[in-house]
C-alpha cells in the first residue's frame, strides 16, 4: 500500500531484430575439431602394392584388424544387397529396448550353474593368452588344429551354486573373452565360446530365470555375429584405391570365407547350437545370396528346422531369435506367420506342462510359467502385426479358435496398436469374459485392454456400453488386489472420456445442452467409480494395503479430468480421501490435489462447495504441521494453501470475502506464511472499498483494520510483524478520507478510531525493534545481517510519522521520541553506522516538522503543521530534539575515530555538515563553529575519501548559496562566510 501516487511518464521501446545470415554447413559449429596424426609406418609401402607376398598380406590383415580407423575407412557397402534390406523405422521392432526390462523382470534367488571351458581360474591355463600372432599360413593352420584338440569336451569346467549376480558376471567375462580371442586371431576359440553359450539355452533347470538367461546369451551371439560380419565386410571392401581386378578378387575371397563359416557351423552336431550360430551370422548371407527371394527361402528353411526342438519354452525363444535376425533383412512376414502356425500346433503341450506345475507349485506356479513366454510372443506378434492390419485380423481369428487362449490373447493386447484394439474393443472384451485359461486371470487381460482404450478410445456411440460391460466384469473380481489394479488401469479412460462440464464450469463461448448434461450427470462415471472404490476398499480395511494404487487412481483422474473444480464438487470425492487413514499418505494426497489445483485451475472461484473442499484439504495439511516439521515442509504447505486462498474471489461481495478470510485465519493457525498472506489480502480488500457508500465503507474498513491488528500478533517472525504493522498503520491513515470531502462532518467517531488504530500499529511496530534479531538465516541457510533492513525500515517509519498528528495524551512528537529511545537502547554491531544513519534521517524529519507547511499530506489527516500552526513552543521542542540527536551523532563520530574508522567517520561527518548547512541557523556562532569543525574533520581524512567527495561537497554548498541568495540575503551572507573558511582550510 502506498500513501502517495505519481504519474509514470510513458515510454516507447522499439525492438529491432538483427537477422544473421545463415548458410549450410556439414559440421556442427560447436563440434570440436580433432586432428588425427599419422605416424610413419614401415608397412605403408606394402599397402601401396597389390603384391603376392604372403608375409605382406598377413601383416596388412593384422594392421587392419588392430587399427579401427583403417576399418572405418575401408567400409564397403554392397548396394545391390542392402537396397532390399529393411531397417526398423522406429524403436517398435528394436529388441534392445526390451532387454533391460526382461533382466529386471525375470530374476531368481536360486543357485545357478554354468559349464564352460573358457573361464579358468588361472589366466595361464590353455595357453591362449601366450599366443603370438602367426604370419605364416602353415603355422596358423597348425595352431588352430592344436586349439581344436585343446578345447575338447574333456576340458569342460562346471561352476555350481552361482548367484544371479555371479552368473551375469561370468557371462560378461565370456563376452570379453570372445572379443579378446577374436582380436588376437583365435577365431576357433571365439567360435567354441559361442557354441558353448548356445548350448546353455537348452538348460531350463531354473525356469523363472530363462528369459534373462536368453538375453545374456544372445548378447554374446550377437557380438559374435557382428564380429564375423564386420570381418567379411572389411575383407570384401579391399584396399582403398585398389584396381577393379583386385577388388573382385577380395570379394571372391570374402565369399569363400563366408561359405567356410557356414560350413563350420553346419558341422555342429547338436541342433540347438547349430541353429543359434547360423542365425547369429545370418546377416552374412548377403555375401552369398543375390535376391530377396533367396533370403526368404533361408528363413523358411530355418523355420522348418525349428520344429525339431521339443521344449515349447526353448522353441518359442529360438523362434523369437529367428524373427530378430529376419526383420532387418527382409520386409516379408510370411516366415513369422509360419512360425506362429508351428507354435499353435505346439500350444496344447504348454498346458500339459501347466497342469504338471499345478501339481508341483514349489517348482513354479502356472501363472509364472506362462509369463515366461510373454517376451518372445510379444516381440514376434509386434513384428508380425506392425503396419499390417491383415495379420492382426488373422491372429485375432486364430486366438478365438484356440483352447486356453489366455496367453496368446494377453500377448496380442500387449503388442497391438491402440487403433486396432479400439476398433475391436467389444470382441476383445467378449474373449476376456469367455477366457478360462489356467494361470491367466481376467484381471491380467483387463489391464492391457484398459491401457489401450485409454490412449485410443472406441467410437463415441460405443463407449458407454463398452464401459458398462467392462466394469461389469471388473466388479466380479473378488480379490481386492486384482480389483484395484484393474481400476487403476481403467481410470484414465473413465476420466478422459466420461467427464461432463456443468454450465457453471463450462468454458466461455461453448454451447451447452442443459438437458443432455442433466441426463449424463445421472450416470456420471467418475463419481460412480469413486463411490464403488469407497465401498469395495472399505471391506476388511483393504485400503490399508493399497495406498499406492488409491493415490495413483486419484492422480490419473486429475491428469485426465477436464476441470479440477468439477472434480472437487463430486459427492464421492471427499469420502474417497477418507480411505487414506495413514497420515503421511493423506498429507501427500492433499498436497498433490492442491498442487494440481494451483497449476491447472483457470481463473478464480466463488463456489461454496469448491471452497469448502479446498479448506478441508488445507486443514489436513495445516494440522500435520508440528514442532518437528522442517522449514522446507512448512514453506511448501504454505505455498499450496496461499495458492488457493488467492484464487477464492467473491466479486463485489466484500463481506463474504472477509468472512472467508476470517474462517481461513481460524483454520490455518500453524502457518505464519498463510497469516501473512491473509493480512495482505485483507489490506487489498480494504483498498477496494473506495467506490462504496460512505456508511458501509467506514464500517467495513473498521472490520478490516481490526482483523489485521488482531491477526498480526499471531505471527512469530518479528520482521514480518514489523512490516505488517507499518503497512496497517499507513492503511488506517489512508482511509480517513475515501474521496468524500465531508468525512469529518459525517463520521467523526470513525476518524478518531482510525487515528487510534494507526497509533497502535506504529507503537506496536516500534516496540518490536528490540526483539528483531541481528542476524537471520536466508533460504540457502546462510546468515544475513538485518541492520540494513532496520535502517531502511526506520527511515520509512520516519517518513510516515511526518504526517501523523501528535496525540494530546502522549505529548509532542511522541513517536519520534519513542523511536530515538529504542535506537539508543538497541545494541548494534561494533563501529556500526546504522544508528548514525537513523539519527541523520531523524534530523531530516525534525527539519520538516519545523516548516510552516509540510511537503506532503494525507487528505483528511490534520498533521502537525496545521495542528500547531508553527507555534514557538513546538519549535522549541523540535530544537531540543535536534540538539539531542546531534549530540548522539557526535558521540558516534567520536567512537569511530577511536576505532580508527577514519573513512566512515569522514563520510558521516560530511553528511552531518551538509544537514547543518541546509537546516541550521548559521548566524549562531556555535553552530557555525560546529559546521567548520565537521568540515575540518572530514578534510583531515581526505586521503581515505574518494577524490571527488570534497570538491563535490564544496560545489553543493555553493549551489545552496545561490538558491538562498535572493530569498534570504542574511542567510546567504552567513553561508558565504562559511565558504571562505572552507576554502581557507
XYZ file of N, CA and C in Angstrom, residues 421-423 425-426 453 456-463 466 493 497:
51
model
N -7.089 -52.244 -31.370
C -7.831 -52.694 -30.197
C -9.111 -51.878 -30.022
N -9.036 -50.556 -30.288
C -10.234 -49.727 -30.158
C -11.317 -50.149 -31.135
N -10.942 -50.520 -32.349
C -11.935 -50.926 -33.349
C -12.510 -52.314 -33.063
N -12.822 -53.480 -29.732
C -12.872 -53.469 -28.277
C -13.886 -54.473 -27.751
N -15.061 -54.531 -28.354
C -16.089 -55.447 -27.863
C -15.679 -56.906 -28.081
N -7.391 -48.715 -24.482
C -8.535 -47.839 -24.758
C -8.360 -46.479 -24.100
N -6.401 -44.776 -26.892
C -7.171 -44.691 -28.139
C -8.538 -45.305 -27.860
N -9.548 -44.464 -27.690
C -10.865 -44.921 -27.256
C -11.686 -45.427 -28.430
N -12.673 -46.282 -28.159
C -13.610 -46.692 -29.214
C -14.442 -45.503 -29.694
N -15.319 -45.757 -30.658
C -16.177 -44.701 -31.187
C -17.097 -44.169 -30.090
N -17.564 -42.933 -30.283
C -18.352 -42.259 -29.267
C -19.584 -43.056 -28.861
N -20.296 -43.599 -29.841
C -21.533 -44.311 -29.530
C -21.278 -45.669 -28.870
N -20.044 -46.158 -28.911
C -19.730 -47.465 -28.329
C -19.139 -47.372 -26.923
N -18.829 -46.184 -26.482
C -18.072 -46.053 -25.234
C -18.890 -46.431 -24.009
N -19.623 -50.168 -23.821
C -18.348 -50.861 -23.614
C -17.876 -50.690 -22.173
N -9.231 -43.859 -18.806
C -10.304 -43.967 -19.800
C -11.592 -43.354 -19.276
N -12.851 -39.653 -21.000
C -13.928 -39.739 -21.993
C -15.327 -39.718 -21.395
